Amino acid sequence: MREYETVYIASPQLTEAQVDQLNTKLKGIIERHDGRLFYARNLGKKNLAYRIKKQTKGTYFCLDYASAGTCIVELERSLMLDESVLRFLTVVKAEKVDVDARAAEIEARGEASPVVEEREITQKEMAEVTEAAKEE
Amino acid sequence: MREEKRGRGRRDSDKKDKRGDNKKKFQMSMRRKTCRFCADKKLSIDFKDAKFLQSFLSERGRIIPRRISGNCAGHQRDVTAAIKRARILAFIPFTTSQVSLSI
């Protein structure tokens, strides 16, 4: 068992029901492979840094879970076939993971809640960031 | 100890003395930056944090070299990996020309 993190960008044109359907489908795949989902997070609707499939915005989702490698194959396949997913990336977070200990740790930090909305980064904030970078 | 060194320098030829002074000035003006990740162990590098990664990018979206950012080799490697992942997920641009295209 390894701990993985998958981030995917859903098309902004999807309705809430369609997004829920996509999320439950992915969670179902993890459960089917005896994986353990630590948290699923909605990172919010953000402006993309460049256009993907002619879209300038996208809704970001983040899954953190422990599972076997076979789960990743199916998860990535279903993400690839889904045309409403603009892009996805899976990253190994830890080679060996004690599932219950990790779940307790995330629970303790209060990150286990399924959906955490983050507000969109405004143009003004982006300008501030680039200015700070310039000063450095 | 510093005075002792200076004294030794004066005894040498003028040319050598000058060179020694220059070197000293150069060293004083160059303050060695410390790696901010080594200094603060709690600071984590996350590819989802676009705002934080922006501080390691130039205006054109290029990665700032280690000699300027002051990161240690290991942490610079982590930052670079995080930036490349963030680029794939369109958190930050590959080049700034892409920004003007999309807006």
XYZ file of C-alpha atoms in Angstrom:
239
model
C 0.000 0.000 0.000
C 1.219 3.427 -0.934
C -0.228 6.800 -0.242
C -1.199 8.672 -3.386
C -2.510 12.096 -4.166
C -4.537 12.737 -7.307
C -5.428 16.224 -8.455
C -7.808 16.623 -11.376
C -9.416 19.565 -13.120
C -13.085 19.243 -14.049
C -14.542 21.289 -16.861
C -16.238 24.481 -15.598
C -19.315 23.734 -17.706
C -20.327 20.736 -15.597
C -23.367 21.074 -13.373
C -23.086 20.290 -9.682
C -24.875 16.998 -10.171
C -22.416 15.957 -12.880
C -19.462 16.886 -10.667
C -20.915 14.832 -7.808
C -21.401 11.919 -10.162
C -17.752 12.118 -11.252
C -16.515 12.306 -7.666
C -18.591 9.356 -6.474
C -17.414 7.331 -9.451
C -13.762 7.932 -8.528
C -14.396 7.205 -4.859
C -16.115 3.980 -5.903
C -12.999 2.882 -7.808
C -10.809 3.435 -4.727
C -13.205 1.519 -2.507
C -13.465 -1.341 -4.975
C -9.700 -1.861 -4.788
C -9.739 -1.915 -0.976
C -8.175 1.526 -0.877
C -8.736 3.998 1.909
C -9.749 7.543 1.042
C -8.255 9.992 3.550
C -9.835 13.105 2.136
C -11.453 14.447 -0.985
C -11.204 18.157 -1.378
C -12.709 20.758 -3.625
C -9.962 23.305 -4.238
C -12.451 25.587 -5.954
C -12.935 27.108 -9.365
C -9.719 28.727 -10.520
C -8.336 30.501 -13.529
C -6.013 28.213 -15.476
C -2.524 29.547 -16.143
C -2.991 28.585 -19.790
C -5.851 27.241 -21.874
C -6.617 23.543 -21.756
C -9.171 22.176 -24.223
C -10.141 25.807 -24.969
C -11.149 26.383 -21.350
C -9.779 29.248 -19.257
C -11.274 28.099 -15.963
C -11.504 24.803 -14.163
C -12.688 23.258 -10.924
C -9.869 21.606 -8.999
C -10.343 18.475 -6.919
C -7.822 16.680 -4.770
C -7.989 13.085 -3.527
C -5.643 11.725 -0.875
C -5.796 7.967 -0.435
C -3.868 4.787 0.244
C -4.252 1.943 -2.208
C -2.544 -0.720 -4.272
C -1.018 0.150 -7.648
C -3.809 -1.580 -9.576
C -6.223 1.061 -8.327
C -4.175 3.817 -9.989
C -4.382 2.067 -13.354
C -8.167 2.033 -13.279
C -8.501 5.501 -11.757
C -6.237 7.100 -14.362
C -7.955 5.194 -17.164
C -11.356 6.482 -16.149
C -10.000 10.037 -15.814
C -8.425 9.787 -19.252
C -11.634 8.563 -20.893
C -13.773 11.216 -19.237
C -13.882 14.190 -21.593
C -15.080 16.548 -18.889
C -11.756 16.122 -17.044
C -9.322 18.675 -18.412
C -6.220 17.323 -16.708
C -5.090 15.095 -13.863
C -1.900 14.225 -11.988
C -1.197 11.405 -9.554
C 1.712 11.699 -7.149
C 3.127 9.187 -4.648
C 3.062 10.806 -1.216
C 4.577 7.952 0.794
C 5.965 4.555 -0.127
C 4.744 2.850 3.006
C 1.722 4.013 4.911
C 0.122 2.903 8.155
C -3.481 3.434 7.077
C -5.149 3.827 10.462
C -2.391 6.020 11.902
C -2.471 8.290 8.861
C -6.259 8.536 8.961
C -6.125 9.477 12.653
C -3.454 12.070 11.946
C -5.528 13.720 9.238
C -8.605 13.581 11.464
C -6.649 15.281 14.261
C -5.562 18.083 11.958
C -9.197 18.636 10.977
C -8.539 17.971 7.296
C -10.814 14.966 7.003
C -13.937 16.958 6.152
C -14.852 15.962 2.605
C -15.244 19.306 0.893
C -13.292 22.439 1.714
C -14.061 25.407 -0.468
C -11.261 27.776 -1.229
C -11.973 31.158 -2.715
C -10.692 32.113 -6.105
C -7.457 34.053 -6.352
C -8.265 37.557 -7.479
C -6.297 39.530 -10.031
C -5.159 41.945 -7.338
C -3.661 39.184 -5.223
C -1.829 37.781 -8.235
C -0.338 41.213 -8.895
C 0.834 41.408 -5.282
C 2.530 38.047 -5.568
C 4.424 38.918 -8.727
C 5.505 42.203 -7.167
C 6.818 40.404 -4.093
C 8.724 38.015 -6.355
C 10.242 40.949 -8.184
C 11.502 42.480 -4.957
C 13.212 39.266 -4.013
C 43.157 37.853 15.056
C 42.023 40.165 12.283
C 44.745 42.692 13.157
C 47.338 39.996 13.057
C 46.340 39.113 9.501
C 46.435 42.715 8.393
C 49.872 43.126 9.842
C 51.143 40.172 7.928
C 49.717 41.634 4.728
C 51.568 44.898 5.150
C 54.843 43.120 5.358
C 54.222 41.590 1.899
C 54.637 43.493 -1.365
C 52.172 46.326 -2.210
C 50.571 44.399 -5.026
C 49.666 41.481 -2.862
C 48.322 43.771 -0.163
C 45.900 45.416 -2.588
C 44.592 42.122 -3.789
C 43.970 40.971 -0.261
C 41.942 44.106 0.521
C 39.784 43.652 -2.516
C 38.986 40.118 -1.580
C 37.954 41.191 1.892
C 35.576 43.871 0.579
C 34.041 41.397 -1.845
C 33.375 38.892 0.891
C 31.774 41.484 3.125
C 29.359 42.668 0.448
C 28.249 39.099 -0.316
C 26.004 37.953 2.504
C 25.464 34.228 2.313
C 21.734 33.534 2.179
C 20.461 30.609 4.177
C 18.023 28.057 2.882
C 14.615 29.059 4.182
C 13.417 25.458 4.278
C 16.369 24.381 6.426
C 15.814 27.353 8.739
C 12.100 26.616 9.152
C 11.460 22.885 9.252
C 7.695 23.341 9.289
C 7.728 24.970 5.870
C 6.501 22.402 3.370
C 6.747 22.468 -0.408
C 3.374 21.750 -1.991
C 2.770 21.800 -5.743
C -0.836 22.913 -5.154
C 0.261 26.166 -3.502
C 0.646 28.401 -6.554
C 1.063 31.574 -4.532
C 4.031 30.182 -2.633
C 5.725 28.766 -5.734
C 5.436 32.175 -7.419
C 8.184 33.384 -5.081
C 10.615 30.999 -6.821
C 9.720 32.153 -10.326
C 10.993 35.063 -12.349
C 8.608 37.480 -14.038
C 8.669 35.355 -17.151
C 7.841 32.218 -15.194
C 11.338 30.743 -15.162
C 12.731 29.005 -12.085
C 15.000 31.270 -10.024
C 18.475 29.715 -9.618
C 19.812 28.515 -6.316
C 22.506 31.168 -6.146
C 19.796 33.836 -5.994
C 17.047 32.122 -4.009
C 19.606 30.797 -1.497
C 18.049 27.346 -1.250
C 20.218 24.350 -0.436
C 20.677 21.739 -3.163
C 18.153 19.281 -1.775
C 15.415 21.812 -1.233
C 16.000 23.473 -4.598
C 15.422 20.050 -6.150
C 12.128 19.718 -4.251
C 11.048 23.209 -5.307
C 11.899 22.464 -8.946
C 9.871 19.244 -8.875
C 6.920 21.055 -7.296
C 7.049 23.844 -9.904
C 7.074 21.329 -12.749
C 4.060 19.544 -11.297
C 2.246 22.834 -10.780
C 2.894 23.730 -14.421
C 1.288 20.505 -15.628
C -1.833 21.296 -13.617
C -1.962 24.893 -14.899
C -1.488 26.373 -11.434
C 1.412 28.399 -12.819
C 2.299 29.093 -16.461
C 5.108 27.464 -18.435
C 5.816 30.877 -19.973
C 4.137 34.236 -19.476
C 3.201 34.475 -23.163
C 0.602 31.814 -22.391
C -1.047 34.134 -19.879
C -1.710 36.843 -22.441
C -3.170 34.217 -24.779
C -5.655 32.941 -22.257
C -6.903 36.351 -21.127
